[in-house]
PDB file of C-alpha atoms in Angstrom:
ATOM      1  CA  UNK A   1     133.259 104.921 107.401  1.00  0.00           C
ATOM      2  CA  UNK A   2     130.150 105.795 106.442  1.00  0.00           C
ATOM      3  CA  UNK A   3     127.349 107.697 108.564  1.00  0.00           C
ATOM      4  CA  UNK A   4     124.308 104.593 107.850  1.00  0.00           C
ATOM      5  CA  UNK A   5     126.130 102.417 105.825  1.00  0.00           C
ATOM      6  CA  UNK A   6     127.919 101.282 108.987  1.00  0.00           C
ATOM      7  CA  UNK A   7     130.859  99.666 109.072  1.00  0.00           C
ATOM      8  CA  UNK A   8     131.101 100.004 105.556  1.00  0.00           C
ATOM      9  CA  UNK A   9     134.368 101.091 104.269  1.00  0.00           C
ATOM     10  CA  UNK A  10     136.831 101.764 101.216  1.00  0.00           C
ATOM     11  CA  UNK A  11     137.082  97.837 100.066  1.00  0.00           C
ATOM     12  CA  UNK A  12     134.146  96.207 101.122  1.00  0.00           C
ATOM     13  CA  UNK A  13     132.766  96.438  97.837  1.00  0.00           C
ATOM     14  CA  UNK A  14     132.671  93.783  94.742  1.00  0.00           C
ATOM     15  CA  UNK A  15     133.861  94.150  91.087  1.00  0.00           C
ATOM     16  CA  UNK A  16     130.029  94.832  90.669  1.00  0.00           C
ATOM     17  CA  UNK A  17     127.095  96.752  93.365  1.00  0.00           C
ATOM     18  CA  UNK A  18     123.386  95.281  93.138  1.00  0.00           C
ATOM     19  CA  UNK A  19     120.843  97.445  94.475  1.00  0.00           C
ATOM     20  CA  UNK A  20     117.510  96.365  95.944  1.00  0.00           C
ATOM     21  CA  UNK A  21     114.811  98.246  97.603  1.00  0.00           C
ATOM     22  CA  UNK A  22     113.771  95.280  99.984  1.00  0.00           C
ATOM     23  CA  UNK A  23     116.253  93.780 102.703  1.00  0.00           C
ATOM     24  CA  UNK A  24     114.991  90.187 102.229  1.00  0.00           C
ATOM     25  CA  UNK A  25     115.802  90.694  98.566  1.00  0.00           C
ATOM     26  CA  UNK A  26     119.377  90.742  99.635  1.00  0.00           C
ATOM     27  CA  UNK A  27     119.270  87.199 101.576  1.00  0.00           C
ATOM     28  CA  UNK A  28     118.145  85.861  98.141  1.00  0.00           C
ATOM     29  CA  UNK A  29     119.934  87.518  95.826  1.00  0.00           C
ATOM     30  CA  UNK A  30     123.467  86.519  97.715  1.00  0.00           C
ATOM     31  CA  UNK A  31     122.056  83.008  98.830  1.00  0.00           C
ATOM     32  CA  UNK A  32     124.511  81.091  96.200  1.00  0.00           C
ATOM     33  CA  UNK A  33     127.629  83.328  96.861  1.00  0.00           C
ATOM     34  CA  UNK A  34     130.198  82.059  98.672  1.00  0.00           C
ATOM     35  CA  UNK A  35     132.992  82.908 101.322  1.00  0.00           C
ATOM     36  CA  UNK A  36     129.171  85.672 102.638  1.00  0.00           C
ATOM     37  CA  UNK A  37     130.214  88.388 104.995  1.00  0.00           C
ATOM     38  CA  UNK A  38     127.267  90.925 106.353  1.00  0.00           C
ATOM     39  CA  UNK A  39     129.241  94.140 106.066  1.00  0.00           C
ATOM     40  CA  UNK A  40     126.132  96.569 107.016  1.00  0.00           C
ATOM     41  CA  UNK A  41     123.220  95.609 108.689  1.00  0.00           C
ATOM     42  CA  UNK A  42     121.219  99.232 110.213  1.00  0.00           C
ATOM     43  CA  UNK A  43     117.832 100.741 109.669  1.00  0.00           C
ATOM     44  CA  UNK A  44     116.459  99.677 105.971  1.00  0.00           C
ATOM     45  CA  UNK A  45     120.267  98.704 105.194  1.00  0.00           C
ATOM     46  CA  UNK A  46     121.668  95.153 104.883  1.00  0.00           C
ATOM     47  CA  UNK A  47     124.914  94.583 102.686  1.00  0.00           C
ATOM     48  CA  UNK A  48     126.269  91.493 101.680  1.00  0.00           C
ATOM     49  CA  UNK A  49     129.392  91.290 100.247  1.00  0.00           C
ATOM     50  CA  UNK A  50     130.864  87.507  98.850  1.00  0.00           C
ATOM     51  CA  UNK A  51     131.711  85.405  95.945  1.00  0.00           C
ATOM     52  CA  UNK A  52     129.901  84.576  92.769  1.00  0.00           C
ATOM     53  CA  UNK A  53     132.226  82.930  90.322  1.00  0.00           C
ATOM     54  CA  UNK A  54     135.044  83.378  91.885  1.00  0.00           C
ATOM     55  CA  UNK A  55     134.382  87.188  91.717  1.00  0.00           C
ATOM     56  CA  UNK A  56     133.970  89.602  94.474  1.00  0.00           C
ATOM     57  CA  UNK A  57     130.596  91.177  94.481  1.00  0.00           C
ATOM     58  CA  UNK A  58     128.043  93.167  96.508  1.00  0.00           C
ATOM     59  CA  UNK A  59     124.577  93.781  97.481  1.00  0.00           C
ATOM     60  CA  UNK A  60     122.749  96.177  99.002  1.00  0.00           C
ATOM     61  CA  UNK A  61     119.385  97.195  99.919  1.00  0.00           C
ATOM     62  CA  UNK A  62     118.407 100.620  99.597  1.00  0.00           C
ATOM     63  CA  UNK A  63     114.543 101.018 101.287  1.00  0.00           C
ATOM     64  CA  UNK A  64     111.781 101.971  99.655  1.00  0.00           C
ATOM     65  CA  UNK A  65     111.887 105.926  97.843  1.00  0.00           C
ATOM     66  CA  UNK A  66     113.685 108.848  97.533  1.00  0.00           C
ATOM     67  CA  UNK A  67     115.489 109.938 100.740  1.00  0.00           C
ATOM     68  CA  UNK A  68     116.939 106.700 101.874  1.00  0.00           C
ATOM     69  CA  UNK A  69     118.071 105.086  98.089  1.00  0.00           C
ATOM     70  CA  UNK A  70     120.371 108.524  98.279  1.00  0.00           C
ATOM     71  CA  UNK A  71     121.574 108.056 101.235  1.00  0.00           C
ATOM     72  CA  UNK A  72     122.751 104.315 100.380  1.00  0.00           C
ATOM     73  CA  UNK A  73     123.883 105.351  96.192  1.00  0.00           C
ATOM     74  CA  UNK A  74     126.004 108.255  98.130  1.00  0.00           C
ATOM     75  CA  UNK A  75     127.919 106.209 101.299  1.00  0.00           C
ATOM     76  CA  UNK A  76     128.364 102.943  98.560  1.00  0.00           C
ATOM     77  CA  UNK A  77     130.277 105.414  96.339  1.00  0.00           C
ATOM     78  CA  UNK A  78     132.351 106.757  98.397  1.00  0.00           C
ATOM     79  CA  UNK A  79     133.217 103.593  99.632  1.00  0.00           C
ATOM     80  CA  UNK A  80     134.395 102.421  95.972  1.00  0.00           C
ATOM     81  CA  UNK A  81     131.643 101.377  94.491  1.00  0.00           C
ATOM     82  CA  UNK A  82     132.974 100.454  90.812  1.00  0.00           C
ATOM     83  CA  UNK A  83     129.523  99.841  88.686  1.00  0.00           C
ATOM     84  CA  UNK A  84     126.169 100.271  90.428  1.00  0.00           C
ATOM     85  CA  UNK A  85     122.750  98.050  88.876  1.00  0.00           C
ATOM     86  CA  UNK A  86     119.373  98.536  90.557  1.00  0.00           C
ATOM     87  CA  UNK A  87     117.630  95.227  90.349  1.00  0.00           C
ATOM     88  CA  UNK A  88     114.350  96.351  91.744  1.00  0.00           C
ATOM     89  CA  UNK A  89     110.599  95.817  91.158  1.00  0.00           C
ATOM     90  CA  UNK A  90     108.631  98.169  89.039  1.00  0.00           C
ATOM     91  CA  UNK A  91     104.305  98.197  87.520  1.00  0.00           C
ATOM     92  CA  UNK A  92     104.367  98.512  84.385  1.00  0.00           C
ATOM     93  CA  UNK A  93     102.244 101.284  82.453  1.00  0.00           C
ATOM     94  CA  UNK A  94     102.476  99.797  79.411  1.00  0.00           C
ATOM     95  CA  UNK A  95      99.108  97.240  77.986  1.00  0.00           C
ATOM     96  CA  UNK A  96     101.748  94.661  76.172  1.00  0.00           C
ATOM     97  CA  UNK A  97     104.253  94.458  78.966  1.00  0.00           C
ATOM     98  CA  UNK A  98     103.118  91.346  81.455  1.00  0.00           C
ATOM     99  CA  UNK A  99     103.346  90.430  84.870  1.00  0.00           C
ATOM    100  CA  UNK A 100     107.220  88.790  85.165  1.00  0.00           C
ATOM    101  CA  UNK A 101     108.693  90.368  81.982  1.00  0.00           C
ATOM    102  CA  UNK A 102     111.961  92.502  82.631  1.00  0.00           C
ATOM    103  CA  UNK A 103     111.999  96.409  81.770  1.00  0.00           C
ATOM    104  CA  UNK A 104     115.623  98.450  81.398  1.00  0.00           C
ATOM    105  CA  UNK A 105     115.085 102.275  81.535  1.00  0.00           C
ATOM    106  CA  UNK A 106     116.992 104.056  79.879  1.00  0.00           C
ATOM    107  CA  UNK A 107     116.612 107.324  81.115  1.00  0.00           C
ATOM    108  CA  UNK A 108     113.059 108.390  83.873  1.00  0.00           C
ATOM    109  CA  UNK A 109     110.613 110.765  84.153  1.00  0.00           C
ATOM    110  CA  UNK A 110     110.407 112.117  87.567  1.00  0.00           C
ATOM    111  CA  UNK A 111     108.438 113.916  89.990  1.00  0.00           C
ATOM    112  CA  UNK A 112     108.919 117.405  90.179  1.00  0.00           C
ATOM    113  CA  UNK A 113     111.617 118.463  92.180  1.00  0.00           C
ATOM    114  CA  UNK A 114     112.965 115.466  93.305  1.00  0.00           C
ATOM    115  CA  UNK A 115     116.981 115.456  93.834  1.00  0.00           C
ATOM    116  CA  UNK A 116     116.431 119.537  92.585  1.00  0.00           C
ATOM    117  CA  UNK A 117     119.349 119.651  95.769  1.00  0.00           C
ATOM    118  CA  UNK A 118     121.337 118.524  93.163  1.00  0.00           C
ATOM    119  CA  UNK A 119     120.430 119.484  89.736  1.00  0.00           C
ATOM    120  CA  UNK A 120     117.880 121.526  87.544  1.00  0.00           C
ATOM    121  CA  UNK A 121     114.219 120.062  87.083  1.00  0.00           C
ATOM    122  CA  UNK A 122     116.042 119.481  83.432  1.00  0.00           C
ATOM    123  CA  UNK A 123     119.228 117.402  83.973  1.00  0.00           C
ATOM    124  CA  UNK A 124     118.260 114.255  82.704  1.00  0.00           C
ATOM    125  CA  UNK A 125     117.889 110.913  84.501  1.00  0.00           C
ATOM    126  CA  UNK A 126     119.725 108.609  82.193  1.00  0.00           C
ATOM    127  CA  UNK A 127     121.239 105.520  82.432  1.00  0.00           C
ATOM    128  CA  UNK A 128     125.081 104.843  81.284  1.00  0.00           C
ATOM    129  CA  UNK A 129     124.675 103.301  77.583  1.00  0.00           C
ATOM    130  CA  UNK A 130     127.140 100.647  77.572  1.00  0.00           C
ATOM    131  CA  UNK A 131     126.316  99.252  80.968  1.00  0.00           C
ATOM    132  CA  UNK A 132     122.416  98.878  79.607  1.00  0.00           C
ATOM    133  CA  UNK A 133     123.541  97.486  76.468  1.00  0.00           C
ATOM    134  CA  UNK A 134     125.430  94.541  77.826  1.00  0.00           C
ATOM    135  CA  UNK A 135     122.641  93.265  80.383  1.00  0.00           C
ATOM    136  CA  UNK A 136     120.300  93.466  77.242  1.00  0.00           C
ATOM    137  CA  UNK A 137     122.388  91.677  75.542  1.00  0.00           C
ATOM    138  CA  UNK A 138     122.769  89.273  77.936  1.00  0.00           C
ATOM    139  CA  UNK A 139     118.951  88.753  78.948  1.00  0.00           C
ATOM    140  CA  UNK A 140     118.793  87.867  75.227  1.00  0.00           C
ATOM    141  CA  UNK A 141     121.904  85.608  74.811  1.00  0.00           C
ATOM    142  CA  UNK A 142     119.396  83.919  78.460  1.00  0.00           C
ATOM    143  CA  UNK A 143     116.576  83.880  76.745  1.00  0.00           C
ATOM    144  CA  UNK A 144     114.942  86.385  78.901  1.00  0.00           C
ATOM    145  CA  UNK A 145     112.668  89.246  76.904  1.00  0.00           C
ATOM    146  CA  UNK A 146     113.283  92.521  77.834  1.00  0.00           C
ATOM    147  CA  UNK A 147     111.344  95.757  77.289  1.00  0.00           C
ATOM    148  CA  UNK A 148     113.505  98.652  76.947  1.00  0.00           C
ATOM    149  CA  UNK A 149     112.222 102.559  77.250  1.00  0.00           C
ATOM    150  CA  UNK A 150     111.510 105.021  79.405  1.00  0.00           C
ATOM    151  CA  UNK A 151     110.039 105.160  83.033  1.00  0.00           C
ATOM    152  CA  UNK A 152     109.037 107.232  85.591  1.00  0.00           C
ATOM    153  CA  UNK A 153     110.067 108.102  89.193  1.00  0.00           C
ATOM    154  CA  UNK A 154     107.543 109.110  91.370  1.00  0.00           C
ATOM    155  CA  UNK A 155     108.650 110.064  95.744  1.00  0.00           C
ATOM    156  CA  UNK A 156     104.892 108.895  96.707  1.00  0.00           C
ATOM    157  CA  UNK A 157     103.076 104.996  96.285  1.00  0.00           C
ATOM    158  CA  UNK A 158      99.178 106.154  96.304  1.00  0.00           C
ATOM    159  CA  UNK A 159      98.602 109.581  94.738  1.00  0.00           C
ATOM    160  CA  UNK A 160     101.624 109.953  93.138  1.00  0.00           C
ATOM    161  CA  UNK A 161     100.785 106.923  90.982  1.00  0.00           C
ATOM    162  CA  UNK A 162      97.007 107.254  90.558  1.00  0.00           C
ATOM    163  CA  UNK A 163      96.189 104.644  93.551  1.00  0.00           C
ATOM    164  CA  UNK A 164      93.396 105.697  96.222  1.00  0.00           C
ATOM    165  CA  UNK A 165      94.172 105.353  99.573  1.00  0.00           C
ATOM    166  CA  UNK A 166      91.294 103.101 101.159  1.00  0.00           C
ATOM    167  CA  UNK A 167      90.836 106.459 103.095  1.00  0.00           C
ATOM    168  CA  UNK A 168      88.079 107.973 103.241  1.00  0.00           C
ATOM    169  CA  UNK A 169      88.945 111.389 101.129  1.00  0.00           C
ATOM    170  CA  UNK A 170      87.726 114.001  99.050  1.00  0.00           C
ATOM    171  CA  UNK A 171      91.568 113.934  97.748  1.00  0.00           C
ATOM    172  CA  UNK A 172      91.584 113.796  93.662  1.00  0.00           C
ATOM    173  CA  UNK A 173      93.642 111.221  92.250  1.00  0.00           C
ATOM    174  CA  UNK A 174      95.228 111.981  88.734  1.00  0.00           C
ATOM    175  CA  UNK A 175      94.604 109.713  85.922  1.00  0.00           C
ATOM    176  CA  UNK A 176      98.402 109.463  86.114  1.00  0.00           C
ATOM    177  CA  UNK A 177      98.737 105.779  83.908  1.00  0.00           C
ATOM    178  CA  UNK A 178      96.826 107.013  81.303  1.00  0.00           C
ATOM    179  CA  UNK A 179      98.675 110.313  81.079  1.00  0.00           C
ATOM    180  CA  UNK A 180     101.926 108.770  81.396  1.00  0.00           C
ATOM    181  CA  UNK A 181     101.536 106.388  78.286  1.00  0.00           C
ATOM    182  CA  UNK A 182     100.641 109.030  76.526  1.00  0.00           C
ATOM    183  CA  UNK A 183     104.500 110.023  76.435  1.00  0.00           C
ATOM    184  CA  UNK A 184     105.593 105.854  75.981  1.00  0.00           C
ATOM    185  CA  UNK A 185     106.285 105.787  79.487  1.00  0.00           C
ATOM    186  CA  UNK A 186     107.121 101.767  80.256  1.00  0.00           C
ATOM    187  CA  UNK A 187     106.179 101.751  83.792  1.00  0.00           C
ATOM    188  CA  UNK A 188     106.785 103.277  87.289  1.00  0.00           C
ATOM    189  CA  UNK A 189     108.810 103.114  90.441  1.00  0.00           C
ATOM    190  CA  UNK A 190     110.253 105.279  93.238  1.00  0.00           C
ATOM    191  CA  UNK A 191     114.638 104.704  93.340  1.00  0.00           C
ATOM    192  CA  UNK A 192     116.184 104.522  89.944  1.00  0.00           C
ATOM    193  CA  UNK A 193     116.205 108.343  89.004  1.00  0.00           C
ATOM    194  CA  UNK A 194     117.938 108.536  92.084  1.00  0.00           C
ATOM    195  CA  UNK A 195     120.562 106.264  90.777  1.00  0.00           C
ATOM    196  CA  UNK A 196     120.975 107.567  87.616  1.00  0.00           C
ATOM    197  CA  UNK A 197     121.484 111.386  88.463  1.00  0.00           C
ATOM    198  CA  UNK A 198     124.071 110.440  91.460  1.00  0.00           C
ATOM    199  CA  UNK A 199     125.254 108.064  88.486  1.00  0.00           C
ATOM    200  CA  UNK A 200     125.676 111.183  86.328  1.00  0.00           C
ATOM    201  CA  UNK A 201     127.125 113.401  88.810  1.00  0.00           C
ATOM    202  CA  UNK A 202     129.618 111.175  90.033  1.00  0.00           C
ATOM    203  CA  UNK A 203     130.891 109.263  87.034  1.00  0.00           C
ATOM    204  CA  UNK A 204     129.914 105.800  88.187  1.00  0.00           C
ATOM    205  CA  UNK A 205     128.477 103.385  85.632  1.00  0.00           C
ATOM    206  CA  UNK A 206     124.745 102.762  86.201  1.00  0.00           C
ATOM    207  CA  UNK A 207     121.709 101.139  84.837  1.00  0.00           C
ATOM    208  CA  UNK A 208     118.433  98.835  86.429  1.00  0.00           C
ATOM    209  CA  UNK A 209     117.272  95.415  85.303  1.00  0.00           C
ATOM    210  CA  UNK A 210     113.419  95.357  86.738  1.00  0.00           C
ATOM    211  CA  UNK A 211     110.957  92.548  87.020  1.00  0.00           C
ATOM    212  CA  UNK A 212     107.006  93.885  86.396  1.00  0.00           C
ATOM    213  CA  UNK A 213     105.378  93.138  89.251  1.00  0.00           C
ATOM    214  CA  UNK A 214     101.999  94.516  88.303  1.00  0.00           C
ATOM    215  CA  UNK A 215     100.635  95.336  85.027  1.00  0.00           C
ATOM    216  CA  UNK A 216      98.506  98.693  85.970  1.00  0.00           C
ATOM    217  CA  UNK A 217      96.223  98.147  83.292  1.00  0.00           C
ATOM    218  CA  UNK A 218      94.836  94.707  84.012  1.00  0.00           C
ATOM    219  CA  UNK A 219      95.610  95.144  88.171  1.00  0.00           C
ATOM    220  CA  UNK A 220      97.685  91.589  87.780  1.00  0.00           C
ATOM    221  CA  UNK A 221     100.257  90.664  89.987  1.00  0.00           C
ATOM    222  CA  UNK A 222     102.946  87.883  90.381  1.00  0.00           C
ATOM    223  CA  UNK A 223     102.620  85.743  92.510  1.00  0.00           C
ATOM    224  CA  UNK A 224     105.527  86.492  95.252  1.00  0.00           C
ATOM    225  CA  UNK A 225     106.671  82.754  94.848  1.00  0.00           C
ATOM    226  CA  UNK A 226     107.667  83.121  91.117  1.00  0.00           C
ATOM    227  CA  UNK A 227     108.324  87.634  91.412  1.00  0.00           C
ATOM    228  CA  UNK A 228     111.540  85.512  93.991  1.00  0.00           C
ATOM    229  CA  UNK A 229     112.293  83.593  91.398  1.00  0.00           C
ATOM    230  CA  UNK A 230     112.823  85.862  88.575  1.00  0.00           C
ATOM    231  CA  UNK A 231     114.591  88.460  90.665  1.00  0.00           C
ATOM    232  CA  UNK A 232     116.919  85.800  92.207  1.00  0.00           C
ATOM    233  CA  UNK A 233     117.339  84.244  87.958  1.00  0.00           C
ATOM    234  CA  UNK A 234     118.071  88.201  86.940  1.00  0.00           C
ATOM    235  CA  UNK A 235     120.151  88.723  89.511  1.00  0.00           C
ATOM    236  CA  UNK A 236     122.686  86.220  88.186  1.00  0.00           C
ATOM    237  CA  UNK A 237     122.645  87.198  84.886  1.00  0.00           C
ATOM    238  CA  UNK A 238     122.892  91.121  85.670  1.00  0.00           C
ATOM    239  CA  UNK A 239     126.257  90.436  87.542  1.00  0.00           C
ATOM    240  CA  UNK A 240     127.439  87.834  84.414  1.00  0.00           C
ATOM    241  CA  UNK A 241     127.050  91.267  82.803  1.00  0.00           C
ATOM    242  CA  UNK A 242     128.937  93.484  85.060  1.00  0.00           C
ATOM    243  CA  UNK A 243     131.834  91.158  85.405  1.00  0.00           C
ATOM    244  CA  UNK A 244     131.862  89.724  81.280  1.00  0.00           C
ATOM    245  CA  UNK A 245     131.773  86.216  82.614  1.00  0.00           C
TER     246      UNK A 245
END
């Protein structure tokens, strides 16, 4: 039995597992599922398994950032996860990407030292290309515009993403957005690289499907109600793709 995903055991997960940061999004995504069962509710981890269009599926929250995501993904794989997709949010760094758009990341740059216990810094953090392409095709069939390319996973929300906290401090704020734009980095978030590296190491198909919450070039945000609706709609498309429905 899992240490952190308490009560989770082999056989509890469906044919596809979605991961999200916010436990509240677990309830949102599983809202229309049938035969729902709360399998895990411990700390930041909430996991529900249910039936979607006649097929068993699961969704699990990871909390924010590298450490809690490494725990969640590892224990999901330990307990038989067959394919995992992160349905999360991100900030867009490309000025041509608007709040509410969708981004699929083929690979992730990452903070120095991230997951150095697992792999050297030169090891790529990449999606399973077939899974990512399948999701992209299903989004297109549903008339959803999606951008595809490289993103950045960082271990911090403030200085590591070029944000200044509202604290009287002499700490320099790096111009992260401008620097990474020069490298054609589309977006930034805090979890995907963990999923991609563990997926590669343990031979599990992984991908992401991220909703842009904010444009860093304009600092425009999607309203929470609209943001949640986009998440709910895209998660259904992702499940259709993973299950080939």
